[in-house]
Amino acid sequence: MQAQIFLVDDDDDLREAVLDTFHKHKISARGFARAAEALEALDPEWSGVVLSDIRMPGMDGLSFQKEVKRLAPDVPVILFTGHGDVPVAVQAMRNGAFEFLEKPVHPDHLHQVVLRALKMRSLQVELTNLQHKARATLPLEERLVGRSKAMRFVRRDIQAVAPLQVDVLIWGQDGTGKTAAARAIHDLSPNAAEEFVVVNCSAVSQDTIERTLFDEGGAVARASGGTLHLQDIEALSDRLQAQLLRIFDGPNAPRVVASVSHKPEELLAGGKLRSDLLYRINVAQIELPPLKERGRDVFVLLDHFIQRAAARHGKSQKAMPVPDLEALGKYTWPGNVRELRNVAEKLVVGLTVRLDDRAAAQISETYDDAMLRHERELLSNALIQSGGRKAAAADLLGIPRKRLYLRLKHCGIEE
């Protein structure tokens, strides 16, 4: 992806005029008439800037901005507004827009704003690269945190396979850390100094993925001699999965570390993964366990994420009350490690943590406690309806009087 600027505007004349301005300043830019087209071409690791009109048919500028933030959260977005759109633009700024410019904007002012945005994006990319390099020197125990037996096995497998020039298949639920594992494999390999290129196969359309992978300067070429991490490889069409097979044996081919979100055998049986691709890529397989199966790793990870978030925000660490910790220990964590990281972030910045309602019901008490509570309510209601007469209450419940007496004693309603 060579363009420094993505310009989205349905006005053909205006779009071409702005593109000419960029070209005169030696800034490479690419124009789009529709927001959806720009989203298909967007790469989260792109070092450029997005400019968009607010009022467009189909997806408007505010909706487009939200999608950009979802797919590529660090890419700056500059919005054009017409006269009278300032309240909308203020909302865009609250949503994280870099700047908004009221039409007609002077070319020199536009140029200066874009240069500032590109400078900020360049610093972000540089910082990200430095962070990756810093993490690459950390022990594996600090990169894939956890004391559970399952995580010890994961780290052991990564250390065993990383030095070998073999392709790897990682599988695990969303949020379990598949990309972190893939990067660890790359950083511990003999080719750690080469590129680590990530492609999310489920994020954009099949046509865009094809260009992203195979075009000149695409992901396969950039990862040459390094590592190509293909996320959600099962999202590729059968045709593209077949095309992938050609990259494995080419000259200076990248090492492929692919990831899937379900058991490979299930994907194969469901027709979502080609057997020849699975057999070719599945030289080594690593399974990442869901957080709910990692026992007390929840608390180890929570402490780890709180420390990191506190350092990042310049805040002191905040201890959670014991009842909250008990609830977190019983929670099923459908979002896995990613969800726990978000909880830690909220705790540090002082936001209220609200777990999913259904999950919260699951974690509020054990099965035995829930059954006892339900039985106590049932017995109490029967006594109320019968006016306290135990024989009548037993009849209402359809149980013998002796059993009613025993249950009342068990539930602590009577001594």
Coordinates of C-alpha atoms in Angstrom, one line a residue:
M1 CA 0.0 0.0 0.0
Q2 CA 2.0 3.0 -1.3
A3 CA -0.5 5.9 -1.0
Q4 CA 0.1 8.3 2.0
I5 CA -3.4 9.7 1.8
F6 CA -6.9 8.1 1.2
L7 CA -9.3 10.7 0.1
V8 CA -13.0 9.8 0.2
D9 CA -15.5 12.2 -1.5
D10 CA -18.4 11.5 -3.8
D11 CA -17.9 14.8 -5.7
D12 CA -15.7 13.8 -8.6
D13 CA -14.5 17.3 -9.4
L14 CA -13.6 18.2 -5.9
R15 CA -11.9 14.8 -5.3
E16 CA -9.7 15.3 -8.4
A17 CA -8.8 18.9 -7.4
V18 CA -7.7 17.8 -3.9
L19 CA -5.7 14.9 -5.3
D20 CA -3.9 17.4 -7.7
T21 CA -3.0 19.5 -4.6
F22 CA -1.4 16.5 -3.0
H23 CA 0.5 15.5 -6.1
K24 CA 1.9 19.0 -6.5
H25 CA 3.3 18.7 -2.9
K26 CA 4.8 15.2 -3.8
I27 CA 2.4 13.5 -1.5
S28 CA 1.0 10.2 -2.9
A29 CA -2.8 10.0 -2.6
R30 CA -5.6 7.7 -3.7
G31 CA -9.2 8.8 -4.3
F32 CA -12.4 6.9 -3.5
A33 CA -15.9 7.8 -4.4
R34 CA -17.4 5.6 -1.7
A35 CA -16.4 5.0 1.9
A36 CA -16.9 1.2 1.5
E37 CA -14.2 1.1 -1.2
A38 CA -11.7 2.8 1.1
L39 CA -12.4 0.4 3.9
E40 CA -11.7 -2.5 1.7
A41 CA -8.2 -1.1 0.9
L42 CA -7.4 -0.1 4.5
D43 CA -4.6 -1.9 6.4
P44 CA -4.3 -1.5 10.2
E45 CA -0.5 -1.2 9.8
W46 CA -0.7 1.4 7.0
S47 CA 1.3 4.5 7.8
G48 CA -1.0 7.0 6.1
V49 CA -3.9 9.3 6.8
V50 CA -7.6 9.3 5.8
L51 CA -9.5 12.3 4.6
S52 CA -13.3 12.1 4.1
D53 CA -16.3 14.2 3.4
I54 CA -19.0 14.0 6.1
R55 CA -22.1 14.0 3.8
M56 CA -22.0 11.2 1.3
P57 CA -24.5 8.7 -0.1
G58 CA -24.5 5.2 1.5
M59 CA -22.0 5.3 4.4
D60 CA -21.6 8.9 5.7
G61 CA -18.4 10.3 7.1
L62 CA -19.2 9.7 10.8
S63 CA -20.1 6.1 10.1
F64 CA -17.0 5.7 8.0
Q65 CA -14.8 7.3 10.8
K66 CA -16.2 4.7 13.3
E67 CA -15.3 1.8 10.9
V68 CA -11.8 3.2 10.3
K69 CA -11.3 3.4 14.1
R70 CA -12.6 -0.2 14.4
L71 CA -10.4 -1.6 11.7
A72 CA -7.3 0.6 12.0
P73 CA -7.6 2.5 15.4
D74 CA -4.3 4.4 15.0
V75 CA -4.9 5.8 11.5
P76 CA -5.7 9.5 11.7
V77 CA -9.0 10.7 10.2
I78 CA -9.6 14.2 8.9
L79 CA -13.1 15.2 8.0
F80 CA -14.4 17.8 5.5
T81 CA -17.6 19.6 6.5
G82 CA -20.0 21.9 4.7
H83 CA -21.3 25.1 6.2
G84 CA -23.6 24.3 9.1
D85 CA -22.1 20.9 9.7
V86 CA -20.0 22.1 12.6
P87 CA -22.1 20.4 15.4
V88 CA -21.6 17.1 13.4
A89 CA -17.9 17.8 13.2
V90 CA -17.7 18.4 17.0
Q91 CA -19.2 15.0 17.4
A92 CA -16.6 13.6 15.1
M93 CA -13.8 15.1 17.2
R94 CA -15.3 13.5 20.3
N95 CA -15.2 10.2 18.4
G96 CA -11.5 10.7 17.8
A97 CA -11.2 12.6 14.5
F98 CA -7.8 14.2 14.0
E99 CA -9.2 17.4 12.6
F100 CA -12.2 18.8 10.7
L101 CA -12.0 21.3 7.9
E102 CA -14.9 23.5 6.7
K103 CA -15.3 23.7 3.0
P104 CA -14.0 25.4 1.0
V105 CA -10.6 24.8 2.5
H106 CA -7.5 26.6 1.3
P107 CA -5.0 24.2 -0.3
D108 CA -2.1 25.5 1.9
H109 CA -4.1 25.0 5.1
L110 CA -5.1 21.5 3.9
H111 CA -1.4 20.7 3.2
Q112 CA -0.3 21.8 6.7
V113 CA -3.0 19.8 8.4
V114 CA -2.1 16.7 6.4
L115 CA 1.6 17.1 7.2
R116 CA 0.8 17.3 10.9
A117 CA -1.3 14.1 10.7
L118 CA 1.3 12.3 8.7
K119 CA 4.0 13.3 11.2
M120 CA 1.8 12.0 14.1
R121 CA 1.1 8.8 12.3
S122 CA 4.9 8.4 11.5
L123 CA 5.6 8.8 15.2
Q124 CA 2.9 6.2 16.1
V125 CA 4.4 3.7 13.7
E126 CA 7.9 4.3 15.0
L127 CA 6.7 3.9 18.6
T128 CA 4.9 0.7 17.7
N129 CA 8.1 -0.7 16.1
L130 CA 10.1 0.2 19.1
Q131 CA 7.6 -1.5 21.4
H132 CA 7.7 -4.6 19.3
K133 CA 11.5 -4.6 19.5
A134 CA 11.4 -4.1 23.2
R135 CA 9.0 -6.9 23.7
A136 CA 11.1 -9.1 21.5
T137 CA 13.8 -9.0 24.2
L138 CA 11.5 -10.0 27.0
P139 CA 11.4 -13.6 28.3
L140 CA 8.6 -15.6 26.8
E141 CA 7.0 -15.8 30.3
E142 CA 6.5 -12.0 30.2
R143 CA 5.1 -12.1 26.7
L144 CA 2.7 -15.0 27.1
V145 CA 1.8 -14.6 30.8
G146 CA 0.3 -17.4 32.8
R147 CA 1.3 -20.0 35.4
S148 CA -1.3 -22.6 34.4
K149 CA -0.2 -26.0 33.0
A150 CA -1.8 -25.2 29.7
M151 CA 0.2 -22.0 29.2
R152 CA 3.4 -23.7 30.2
F153 CA 2.8 -26.2 27.4
V154 CA 2.1 -23.4 25.0
R155 CA 5.5 -21.7 25.8
R156 CA 7.3 -25.0 25.6
D157 CA 5.9 -25.7 22.2
I158 CA 6.7 -22.2 20.9
Q159 CA 10.3 -22.5 22.1
A160 CA 10.6 -25.9 20.4
V161 CA 9.2 -24.8 17.0
A162 CA 10.4 -21.2 16.7
P163 CA 14.1 -22.0 15.8
L164 CA 12.9 -24.5 13.1
Q165 CA 12.1 -23.3 9.5
V166 CA 8.7 -24.9 9.5
D167 CA 5.2 -23.5 9.0
V168 CA 2.9 -23.3 12.0
L169 CA -0.8 -23.4 12.6
I170 CA -2.2 -21.7 15.7
W171 CA -5.8 -22.3 16.8
G172 CA -7.8 -20.9 19.6
Q173 CA -10.9 -18.8 20.3
D174 CA -10.9 -15.1 19.5
G175 CA -8.9 -13.1 22.1
T176 CA -6.7 -15.9 23.3
G177 CA -3.5 -14.3 22.0
K178 CA -2.9 -16.0 18.7
T179 CA -1.1 -12.9 17.2
A180 CA 1.1 -12.6 20.3
A181 CA 2.1 -16.3 19.9
A182 CA 2.8 -15.8 16.2
R183 CA 5.0 -12.8 16.9
A184 CA 6.9 -14.7 19.6
I185 CA 7.6 -17.5 17.1
H186 CA 9.0 -14.9 14.7
D187 CA 11.1 -13.2 17.3
L188 CA 12.6 -16.4 18.5
S189 CA 13.4 -17.6 15.0
P190 CA 16.7 -17.2 13.1
N191 CA 14.9 -14.7 10.8
A192 CA 13.8 -12.4 13.6
A193 CA 15.6 -9.4 11.9
E194 CA 13.4 -9.8 8.8
E195 CA 9.8 -8.5 8.4
F196 CA 6.8 -9.8 10.4
V197 CA 3.8 -9.1 8.3
V198 CA 0.2 -9.6 9.5
V199 CA -2.8 -10.0 7.2
N200 CA -6.3 -10.3 8.7
C201 CA -8.1 -12.5 6.2
S202 CA -11.5 -11.8 7.6
A203 CA -11.3 -8.0 7.8
V204 CA -11.8 -7.1 4.1
S205 CA -13.2 -8.5 0.9
Q206 CA -11.8 -11.4 -1.0
D207 CA -10.7 -9.2 -3.9
T208 CA -8.8 -6.8 -1.6
I209 CA -7.2 -9.7 0.2
E210 CA -6.0 -11.1 -3.1
R211 CA -4.3 -7.8 -4.0
T212 CA -3.0 -7.4 -0.4
L213 CA -1.4 -10.8 -0.6
F214 CA -0.1 -11.2 -4.1
D215 CA 0.4 -7.8 -5.7
E216 CA 3.8 -6.4 -6.2
G217 CA 4.8 -5.0 -2.9
G218 CA 2.0 -7.0 -1.2
A219 CA 2.2 -9.0 2.0
V220 CA 3.9 -12.1 0.5
A221 CA 6.6 -10.0 -1.1
R222 CA 7.2 -7.9 2.1
A223 CA 7.4 -11.0 4.3
S224 CA 10.0 -12.6 2.0
G225 CA 12.7 -14.1 4.2
G226 CA 10.6 -13.3 7.3
T227 CA 7.3 -14.4 8.6
L228 CA 3.8 -14.0 7.2
H229 CA 1.1 -14.2 9.8
L230 CA -2.3 -15.0 8.2
Q231 CA -5.1 -14.4 10.7
D232 CA -8.4 -16.3 10.3
I233 CA -7.2 -18.2 7.2
E234 CA -10.5 -20.1 7.1
A235 CA -12.1 -16.8 5.9
L236 CA -10.4 -17.1 2.5
S237 CA -12.4 -18.5 -0.4
D238 CA -11.5 -21.9 -1.7
R239 CA -9.9 -20.3 -4.7
L240 CA -7.6 -18.1 -2.6
Q241 CA -6.7 -21.0 -0.3
A242 CA -5.6 -22.8 -3.4
Q243 CA -3.6 -19.8 -4.5
L244 CA -1.8 -19.7 -1.2
L245 CA -0.3 -23.1 -1.8
R246 CA 2.0 -21.5 -4.5
I247 CA 3.8 -19.3 -2.0
F248 CA 5.3 -22.1 0.2
D249 CA 7.9 -23.4 -2.2
G250 CA 8.8 -20.2 -4.1
P251 CA 12.3 -18.7 -3.9
N252 CA 12.9 -16.8 -0.6
A253 CA 9.4 -17.8 0.5
P254 CA 8.2 -16.4 3.9
R255 CA 7.6 -18.6 6.8
V256 CA 3.9 -18.9 7.3
V257 CA 2.2 -18.8 10.7
A258 CA -1.5 -19.1 10.2
S259 CA -4.3 -18.9 12.8
V260 CA -7.8 -20.2 12.9
S261 CA -10.5 -19.7 15.6
H262 CA -11.9 -23.2 15.6
K263 CA -10.5 -26.7 15.7
P264 CA -8.8 -27.4 12.3
E265 CA -10.6 -30.7 12.0
E266 CA -14.0 -29.0 12.4
L267 CA -13.1 -26.5 9.7
L268 CA -12.0 -29.3 7.4
A269 CA -15.2 -31.2 8.0
G270 CA -17.3 -28.1 7.4
G271 CA -15.7 -27.3 4.1
K272 CA -14.1 -24.0 5.4
L273 CA -10.6 -25.2 5.1
R274 CA -9.0 -27.0 2.1
S275 CA -7.4 -30.3 3.1
D276 CA -4.3 -29.7 0.9
L277 CA -3.7 -26.3 2.6
L278 CA -4.3 -27.7 6.0
Y279 CA -1.8 -30.6 5.4
R280 CA 0.7 -28.2 4.0
I281 CA 0.5 -25.6 6.7
N282 CA 0.0 -27.9 9.7
V283 CA 3.6 -29.0 10.1
A284 CA 3.5 -27.8 13.7
Q285 CA 0.3 -27.0 15.6
I286 CA -0.1 -24.9 18.7
E287 CA -3.4 -24.7 20.7
L288 CA -4.2 -21.6 22.8
P289 CA -6.6 -22.4 25.7
P290 CA -9.6 -20.2 26.5
L291 CA -9.1 -18.1 29.6
K292 CA -11.9 -19.9 31.4
E293 CA -9.8 -23.1 31.3
R294 CA -6.7 -21.4 32.7
G295 CA -7.7 -21.3 36.4
R296 CA -5.9 -18.7 38.5
D297 CA -4.2 -17.2 35.4
V298 CA -7.1 -14.7 35.5
F299 CA -5.7 -13.0 38.5
V300 CA -2.1 -13.3 37.3
L301 CA -3.1 -11.6 34.0
L302 CA -5.3 -9.0 35.7
D303 CA -2.3 -7.9 37.9
H304 CA -0.1 -7.8 34.8
F305 CA -2.5 -5.7 32.8
I306 CA -3.2 -3.4 35.7
Q307 CA 0.5 -2.7 36.1
R308 CA 0.9 -2.0 32.4
A309 CA -2.1 0.3 32.2
A310 CA -1.2 2.1 35.3
A311 CA 2.3 2.8 34.0
R312 CA 0.9 3.9 30.7
H313 CA -1.6 6.3 32.2
G314 CA 0.7 7.6 35.0
K315 CA -1.7 6.3 37.7
S316 CA -1.2 4.4 40.9
Q317 CA -2.4 0.8 40.9
K318 CA -5.9 0.2 42.2
A319 CA -6.8 -2.8 44.2
M320 CA -10.1 -4.4 43.5
P321 CA -12.5 -5.3 46.4
V322 CA -12.6 -9.0 47.2
P323 CA -16.2 -9.6 46.0
D324 CA -15.2 -8.3 42.6
L325 CA -12.2 -10.6 42.4
E326 CA -14.4 -13.6 43.3
A327 CA -16.9 -12.6 40.5
L328 CA -14.0 -12.3 38.0
G329 CA -12.8 -15.7 39.0
K330 CA -16.1 -17.3 38.2
Y331 CA -16.8 -15.3 35.0
T332 CA -16.6 -17.3 31.8
W333 CA -14.7 -14.7 29.8
P334 CA -16.2 -15.1 26.3
G335 CA -13.7 -12.4 25.1
N336 CA -10.8 -14.3 26.7
V337 CA -7.6 -12.4 27.4
R338 CA -8.6 -9.4 25.2
E339 CA -11.7 -8.9 27.4
L340 CA -9.7 -9.2 30.6
R341 CA -7.2 -6.6 29.3
N342 CA -10.1 -4.2 28.7
V343 CA -11.4 -4.8 32.2
A344 CA -8.0 -3.9 33.6
E345 CA -7.9 -0.7 31.6
K346 CA -11.3 0.4 32.9
L347 CA -10.3 -0.3 36.5
V348 CA -7.1 1.8 36.1
V349 CA -8.9 4.8 34.6
G350 CA -11.7 4.6 37.1
L351 CA -14.6 3.4 34.9
T352 CA -17.3 1.0 36.1
V353 CA -16.8 -2.6 35.0
R354 CA -20.0 -4.3 33.8
L355 CA -19.8 -7.9 32.8
D356 CA -22.3 -9.4 30.3
D357 CA -25.7 -9.8 32.0
R358 CA -26.0 -13.5 31.2
A359 CA -22.4 -14.1 32.3
A360 CA -23.0 -12.0 35.4
A361 CA -25.9 -14.3 36.3
Q362 CA -23.6 -17.3 35.9
I363 CA -20.9 -15.9 38.2
S364 CA -23.1 -14.5 41.0
E365 CA -23.2 -17.8 42.8
T366 CA -22.3 -21.5 42.5
Y367 CA -24.7 -24.1 41.3
D368 CA -25.4 -25.4 44.8
D369 CA -26.0 -21.9 46.1
A370 CA -28.4 -21.1 43.3
M371 CA -30.3 -24.3 43.9
L372 CA -30.5 -23.6 47.7
R373 CA -31.7 -20.0 47.0
H374 CA -34.4 -21.3 44.6
E375 CA -35.6 -23.9 47.0
R376 CA -35.8 -21.5 49.9
E377 CA -37.9 -19.1 47.8
L378 CA -40.2 -22.0 46.7
L379 CA -40.7 -23.2 50.3
S380 CA -41.3 -19.6 51.7
N381 CA -43.9 -18.9 48.9
A382 CA -45.7 -22.1 49.7
L383 CA -45.9 -21.3 53.4
I384 CA -47.2 -17.8 52.6
Q385 CA -49.9 -19.1 50.3
S386 CA -50.9 -21.7 52.9
G387 CA -51.1 -19.2 55.7
G388 CA -48.3 -21.0 57.5
R389 CA -50.0 -24.4 57.6
K390 CA -47.3 -26.9 56.8
A391 CA -49.7 -29.7 55.7
A392 CA -51.3 -27.3 53.1
A393 CA -47.9 -26.1 52.0
A394 CA -46.8 -29.8 51.4
D395 CA -49.9 -30.3 49.4
L396 CA -49.2 -27.2 47.3
L397 CA -45.7 -28.5 46.6
G398 CA -46.8 -32.1 45.9
I399 CA -44.4 -33.6 48.5
P400 CA -45.0 -35.6 51.8
R401 CA -45.2 -33.6 55.0
K402 CA -42.1 -35.3 56.4
R403 CA -40.0 -34.2 53.4
L404 CA -41.3 -30.7 53.8
Y405 CA -40.0 -30.6 57.4
L406 CA -36.6 -31.9 56.3
R407 CA -36.3 -29.3 53.5
L408 CA -37.4 -26.5 55.7
K409 CA -34.6 -27.4 58.2
H410 CA -32.1 -27.9 55.4
C411 CA -32.8 -24.4 54.0
G412 CA -32.6 -22.8 57.4
I413 CA -36.3 -21.7 57.4
E414 CA -36.9 -23.7 60.6
E415 CA -34.6 -25.1 63.2

